[in-house]
Short mmCIF file of C-alpha atoms in Angstrom, two decimals:
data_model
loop_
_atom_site.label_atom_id
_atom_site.label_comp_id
_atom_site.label_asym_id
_atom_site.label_seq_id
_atom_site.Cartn_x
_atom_site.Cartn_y
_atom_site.Cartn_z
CA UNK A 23 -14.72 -13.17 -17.54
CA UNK A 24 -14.85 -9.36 -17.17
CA UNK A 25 -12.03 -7.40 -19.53
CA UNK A 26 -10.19 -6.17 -17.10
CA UNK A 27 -9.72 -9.43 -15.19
CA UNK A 28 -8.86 -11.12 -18.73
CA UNK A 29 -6.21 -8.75 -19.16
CA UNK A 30 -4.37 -9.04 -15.83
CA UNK A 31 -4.63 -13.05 -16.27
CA UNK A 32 -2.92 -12.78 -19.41
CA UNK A 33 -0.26 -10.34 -18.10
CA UNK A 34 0.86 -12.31 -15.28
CA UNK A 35 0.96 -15.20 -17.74
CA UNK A 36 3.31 -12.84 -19.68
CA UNK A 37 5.80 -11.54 -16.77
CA UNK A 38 6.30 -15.28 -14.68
CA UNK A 39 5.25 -18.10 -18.06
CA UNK A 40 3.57 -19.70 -14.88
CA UNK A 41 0.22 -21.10 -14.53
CA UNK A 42 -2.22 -18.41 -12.47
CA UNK A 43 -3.01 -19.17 -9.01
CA UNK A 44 -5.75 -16.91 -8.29
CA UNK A 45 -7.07 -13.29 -8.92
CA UNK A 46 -6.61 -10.94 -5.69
CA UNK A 47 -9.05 -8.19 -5.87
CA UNK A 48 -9.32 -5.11 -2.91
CA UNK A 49 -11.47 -2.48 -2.59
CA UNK A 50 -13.70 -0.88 0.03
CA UNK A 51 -17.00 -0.26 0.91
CA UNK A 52 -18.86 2.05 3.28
CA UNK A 53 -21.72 -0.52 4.01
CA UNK A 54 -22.41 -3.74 2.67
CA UNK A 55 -20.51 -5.14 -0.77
CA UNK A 56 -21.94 -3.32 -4.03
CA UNK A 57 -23.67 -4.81 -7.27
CA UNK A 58 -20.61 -4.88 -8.74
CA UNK A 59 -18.21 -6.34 -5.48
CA UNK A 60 -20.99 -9.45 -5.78
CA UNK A 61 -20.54 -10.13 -9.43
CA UNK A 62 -16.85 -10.15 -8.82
CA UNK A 63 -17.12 -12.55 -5.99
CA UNK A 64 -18.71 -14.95 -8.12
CA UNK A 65 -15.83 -14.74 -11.12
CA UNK A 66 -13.93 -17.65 -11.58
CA UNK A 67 -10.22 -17.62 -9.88
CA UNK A 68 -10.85 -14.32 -7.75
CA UNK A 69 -11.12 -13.61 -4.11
CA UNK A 70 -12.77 -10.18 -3.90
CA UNK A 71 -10.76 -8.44 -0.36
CA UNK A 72 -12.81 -5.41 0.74
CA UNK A 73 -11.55 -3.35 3.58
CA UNK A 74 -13.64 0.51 4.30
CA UNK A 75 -14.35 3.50 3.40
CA UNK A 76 -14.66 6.19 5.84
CA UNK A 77 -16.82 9.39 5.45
CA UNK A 78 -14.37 11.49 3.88
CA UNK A 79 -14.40 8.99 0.94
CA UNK A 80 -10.72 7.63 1.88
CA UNK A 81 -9.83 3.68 1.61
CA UNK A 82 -9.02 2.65 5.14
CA UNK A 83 -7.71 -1.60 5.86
CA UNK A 84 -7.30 -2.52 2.35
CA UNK A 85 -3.17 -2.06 2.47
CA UNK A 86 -2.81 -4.63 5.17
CA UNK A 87 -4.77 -7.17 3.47
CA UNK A 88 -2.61 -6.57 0.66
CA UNK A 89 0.31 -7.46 2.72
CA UNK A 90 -1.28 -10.37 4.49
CA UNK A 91 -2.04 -11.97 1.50
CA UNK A 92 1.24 -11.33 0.12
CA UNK A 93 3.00 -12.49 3.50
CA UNK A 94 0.75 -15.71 3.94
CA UNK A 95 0.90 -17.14 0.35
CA UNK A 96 4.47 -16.61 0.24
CA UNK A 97 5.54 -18.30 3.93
CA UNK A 98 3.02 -21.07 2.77
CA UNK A 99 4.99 -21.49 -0.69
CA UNK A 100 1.56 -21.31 -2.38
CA UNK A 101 3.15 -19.29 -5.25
CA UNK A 102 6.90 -18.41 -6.71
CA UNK A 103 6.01 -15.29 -8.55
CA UNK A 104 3.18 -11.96 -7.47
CA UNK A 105 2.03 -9.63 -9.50
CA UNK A 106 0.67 -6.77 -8.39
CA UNK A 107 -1.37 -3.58 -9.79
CA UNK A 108 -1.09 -1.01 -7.44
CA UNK A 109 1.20 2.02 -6.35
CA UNK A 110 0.74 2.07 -2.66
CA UNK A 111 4.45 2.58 -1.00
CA UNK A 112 2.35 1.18 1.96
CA UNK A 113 2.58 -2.37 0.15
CA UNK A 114 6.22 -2.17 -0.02
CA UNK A 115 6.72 -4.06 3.78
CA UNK A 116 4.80 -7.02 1.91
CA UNK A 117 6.67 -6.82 -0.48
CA UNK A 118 10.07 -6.90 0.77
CA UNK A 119 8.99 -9.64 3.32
CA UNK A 120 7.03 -11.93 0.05
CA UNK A 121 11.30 -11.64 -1.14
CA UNK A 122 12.88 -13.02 1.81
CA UNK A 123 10.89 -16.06 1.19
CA UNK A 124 11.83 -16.47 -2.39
CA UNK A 125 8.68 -14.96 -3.79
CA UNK A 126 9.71 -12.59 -7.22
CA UNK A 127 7.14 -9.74 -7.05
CA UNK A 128 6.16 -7.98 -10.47
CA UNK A 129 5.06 -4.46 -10.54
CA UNK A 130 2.33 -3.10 -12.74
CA UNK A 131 1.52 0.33 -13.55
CA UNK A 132 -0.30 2.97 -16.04
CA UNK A 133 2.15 4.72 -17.60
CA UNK A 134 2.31 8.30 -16.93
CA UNK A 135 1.37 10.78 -19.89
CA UNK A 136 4.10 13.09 -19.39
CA UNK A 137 6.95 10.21 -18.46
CA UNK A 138 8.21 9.57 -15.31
CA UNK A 139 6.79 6.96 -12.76
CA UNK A 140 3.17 7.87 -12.98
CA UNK A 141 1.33 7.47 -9.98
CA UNK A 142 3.33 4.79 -8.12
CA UNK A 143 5.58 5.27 -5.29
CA UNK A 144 9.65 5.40 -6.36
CA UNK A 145 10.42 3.23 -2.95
CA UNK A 146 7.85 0.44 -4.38
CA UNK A 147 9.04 0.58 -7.46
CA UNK A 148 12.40 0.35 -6.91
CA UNK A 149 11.66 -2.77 -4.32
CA UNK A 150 10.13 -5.12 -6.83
CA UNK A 151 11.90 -7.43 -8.80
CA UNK A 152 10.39 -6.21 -12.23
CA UNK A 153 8.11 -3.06 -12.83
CA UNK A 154 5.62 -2.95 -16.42
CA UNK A 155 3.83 -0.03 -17.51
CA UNK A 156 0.70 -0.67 -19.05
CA UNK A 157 0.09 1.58 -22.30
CA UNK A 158 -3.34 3.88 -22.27
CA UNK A 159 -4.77 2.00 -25.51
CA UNK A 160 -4.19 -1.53 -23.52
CA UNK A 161 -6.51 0.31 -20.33
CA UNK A 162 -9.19 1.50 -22.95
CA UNK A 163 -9.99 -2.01 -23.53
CA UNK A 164 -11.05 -2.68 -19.69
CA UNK A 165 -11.95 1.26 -18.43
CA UNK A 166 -13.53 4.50 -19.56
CA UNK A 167 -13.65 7.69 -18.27
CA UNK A 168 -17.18 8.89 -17.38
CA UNK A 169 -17.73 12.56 -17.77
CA UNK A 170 -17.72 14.70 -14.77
CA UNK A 171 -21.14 14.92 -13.52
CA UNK A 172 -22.81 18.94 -14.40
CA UNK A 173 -22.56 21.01 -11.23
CA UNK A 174 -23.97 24.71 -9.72
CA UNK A 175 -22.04 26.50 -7.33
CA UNK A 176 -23.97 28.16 -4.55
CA UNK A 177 -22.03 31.69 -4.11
CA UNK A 178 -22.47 33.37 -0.56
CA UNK A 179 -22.97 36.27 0.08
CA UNK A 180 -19.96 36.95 2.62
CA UNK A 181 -16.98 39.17 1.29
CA UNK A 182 -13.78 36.71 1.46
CA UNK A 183 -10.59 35.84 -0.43
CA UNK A 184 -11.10 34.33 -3.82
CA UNK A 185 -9.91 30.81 -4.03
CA UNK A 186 -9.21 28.97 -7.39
CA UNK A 187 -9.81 25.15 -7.74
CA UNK A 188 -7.12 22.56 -7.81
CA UNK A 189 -6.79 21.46 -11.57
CA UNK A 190 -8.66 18.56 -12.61
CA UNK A 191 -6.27 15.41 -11.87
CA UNK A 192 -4.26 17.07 -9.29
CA UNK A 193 -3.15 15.19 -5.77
CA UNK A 194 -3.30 17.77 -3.23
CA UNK A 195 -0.67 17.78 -0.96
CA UNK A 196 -0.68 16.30 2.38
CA UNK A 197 -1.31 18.12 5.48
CA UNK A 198 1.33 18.97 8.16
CA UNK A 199 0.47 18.44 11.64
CA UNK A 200 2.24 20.73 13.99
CA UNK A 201 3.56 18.32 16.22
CA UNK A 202 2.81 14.87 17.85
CA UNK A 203 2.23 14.65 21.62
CA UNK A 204 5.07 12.06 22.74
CA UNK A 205 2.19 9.28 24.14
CA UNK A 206 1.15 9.73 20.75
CA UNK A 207 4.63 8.63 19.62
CA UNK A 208 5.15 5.25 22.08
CA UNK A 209 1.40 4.79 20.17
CA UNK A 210 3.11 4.58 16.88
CA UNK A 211 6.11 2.78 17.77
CA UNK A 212 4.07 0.00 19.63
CA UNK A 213 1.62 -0.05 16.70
CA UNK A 214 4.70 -0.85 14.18
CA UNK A 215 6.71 -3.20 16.63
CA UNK A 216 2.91 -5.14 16.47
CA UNK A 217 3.67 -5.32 13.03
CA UNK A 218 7.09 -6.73 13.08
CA UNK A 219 8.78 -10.72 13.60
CA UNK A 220 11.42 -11.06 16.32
CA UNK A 221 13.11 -11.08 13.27
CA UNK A 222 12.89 -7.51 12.13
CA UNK A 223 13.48 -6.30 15.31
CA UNK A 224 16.31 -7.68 15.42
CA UNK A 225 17.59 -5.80 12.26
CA UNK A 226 16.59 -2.61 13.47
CA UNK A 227 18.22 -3.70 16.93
CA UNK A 228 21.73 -4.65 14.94
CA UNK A 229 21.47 -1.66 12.26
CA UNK A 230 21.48 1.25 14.80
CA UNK A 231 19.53 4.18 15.54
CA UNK A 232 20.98 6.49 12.19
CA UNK A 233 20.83 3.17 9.72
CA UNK A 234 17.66 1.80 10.22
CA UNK A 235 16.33 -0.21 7.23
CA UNK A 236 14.42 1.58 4.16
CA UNK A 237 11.86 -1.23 4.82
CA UNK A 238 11.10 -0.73 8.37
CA UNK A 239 11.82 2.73 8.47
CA UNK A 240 9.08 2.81 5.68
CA UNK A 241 6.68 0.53 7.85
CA UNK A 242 7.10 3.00 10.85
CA UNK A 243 6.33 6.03 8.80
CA UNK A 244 3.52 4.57 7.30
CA UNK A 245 2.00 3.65 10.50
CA UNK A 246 2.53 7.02 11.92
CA UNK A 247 1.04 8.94 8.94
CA UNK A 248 -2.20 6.53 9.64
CA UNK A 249 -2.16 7.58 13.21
CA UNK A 250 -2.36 11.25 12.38
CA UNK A 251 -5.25 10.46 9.76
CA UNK A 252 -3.16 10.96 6.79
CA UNK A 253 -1.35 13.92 7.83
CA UNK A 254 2.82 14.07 7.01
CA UNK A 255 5.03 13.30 9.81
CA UNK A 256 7.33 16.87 11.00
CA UNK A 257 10.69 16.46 10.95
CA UNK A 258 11.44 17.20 14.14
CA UNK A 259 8.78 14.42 14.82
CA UNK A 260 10.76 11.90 12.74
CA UNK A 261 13.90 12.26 14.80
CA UNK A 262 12.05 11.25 17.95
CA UNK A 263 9.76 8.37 16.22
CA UNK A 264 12.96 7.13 14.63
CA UNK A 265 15.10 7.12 18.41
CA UNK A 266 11.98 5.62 20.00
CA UNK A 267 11.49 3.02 17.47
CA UNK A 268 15.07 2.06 17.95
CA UNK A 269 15.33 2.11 21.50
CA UNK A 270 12.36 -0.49 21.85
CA UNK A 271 13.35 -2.44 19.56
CA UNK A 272 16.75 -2.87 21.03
CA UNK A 273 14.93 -3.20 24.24
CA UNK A 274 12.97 -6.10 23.10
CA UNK A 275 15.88 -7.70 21.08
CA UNK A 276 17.76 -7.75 24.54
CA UNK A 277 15.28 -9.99 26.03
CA UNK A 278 14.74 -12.11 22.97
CA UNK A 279 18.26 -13.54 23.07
#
């Protein structure tokens, strides 16, 4: 079995003393599975999960198979405990929802150099029953960093401000749309209520337009930052996905009763 599987069989092992279920691995691809995807397929306890990637080099689908799986195996009692390696505060509806049926979910991260909560999400992290940081020795014995590949820069001739590069390791922030067109908005709040059980409506439906829960407040801001292609949601933007969102949902909860 490849290292790196190895080591997250033995760390669920570790963090739930249960027997292992199965290995759920996601990635993407921009055309058909790699080398690599295949021998992965053919591992022993692992379902290899591959959603896109799109030309700008960004993951696109692999969240909500995360949360499928995470939804399905839970509903169908197919496991008691999850353990997941990832950071994603998209993952954190799946999450939530794995709880409600019982399911304890066990977060896994690298631990940051400097402290703090590395590279995972604070909302995710504070939703899961458990969170581990993996140590930088224990990652050296499944991963290596491969030196950045030699590079010229073409320089043109055009007189222009002098802009510095990022430094290496750095997240840039990001962008800011200027605002959202309102059909845009009933877009994004149908999109999320697609997402949702009667159930959930519901809650938002009971909770009110100014309390709406972290949870669902967190899936409607996640679908609305996918609409605009990654871009942050404006505040002013917020205020009227957040009164939409309610008023549909209390719209639909009204003729669910």
């Amino acid at each position: 079995m490849m290292p790196s599987l190895e080591f997250m069989r033995r760390k669920a092992q570790l963090l739930t003393g249960l027997p292992l279920l199965r290995i759920y691995w996601y990635d993407g691809t921009d055309g058909p599975p790699t080398p690599k995807h295949i021998a992965l397929a053919y591992q022993p306890d692992v379902k290899l999960r591959l959603g896109l990637v799109n030309r700008q080099g960004a993951q696109k689908g692999v969240d909500p198979l995360v949360v499928t799986d995470l939804i399905n195996l839970s509903r169908n009692r197919a496991m008691a405990s999850a353990v997941l390696l990832t950071g994603d505060e998209d993952i954190r509806v799946g999450v939530q929802q794995a709880q409600e049926y019982g399911v304890r979910v066990h977060l896994v991260g690298i631990a940051a150099s400097s402290g703090g909560e590395g590279n995972q999400a604070a909302l995710l992290r504070q939703e899961a029953d458990t969170v581990c940081d993996i140590s930088l020795e224990d990652v050296k014995g499944f991963m290596a960093c491969r030196p950045a590949p030699q590079s010229v820069a073409a320089v043109a001739q055009v007189p222009g401000p002098v802009m510095s590069a990022p430094p290496v390791g750095a997240v840039p922030a990001s962008p800011l749309v200027a605002e959202v067109p309102p059909e845009q908005l009933a877009a994004i709040v149908d999109a999320s209520l697609a997402q949702m059980t009667d159930d959930l409506i519901q809650q938002v439906a009971v909770a009110g337009r100014y309390s709406i829960p972290a949870h669902l407040d967190g899936l409607l801001l996640a679908t609305a930052t996918k609409a605009l292609g990654g871009a942050r949601v404006p505040d002013g933007a917020k205020k009227q996905l957040r009164n939409l969102f309610f008023a549909a949902c209390d719209k639909r909860a009204q003729t669910t009763r």
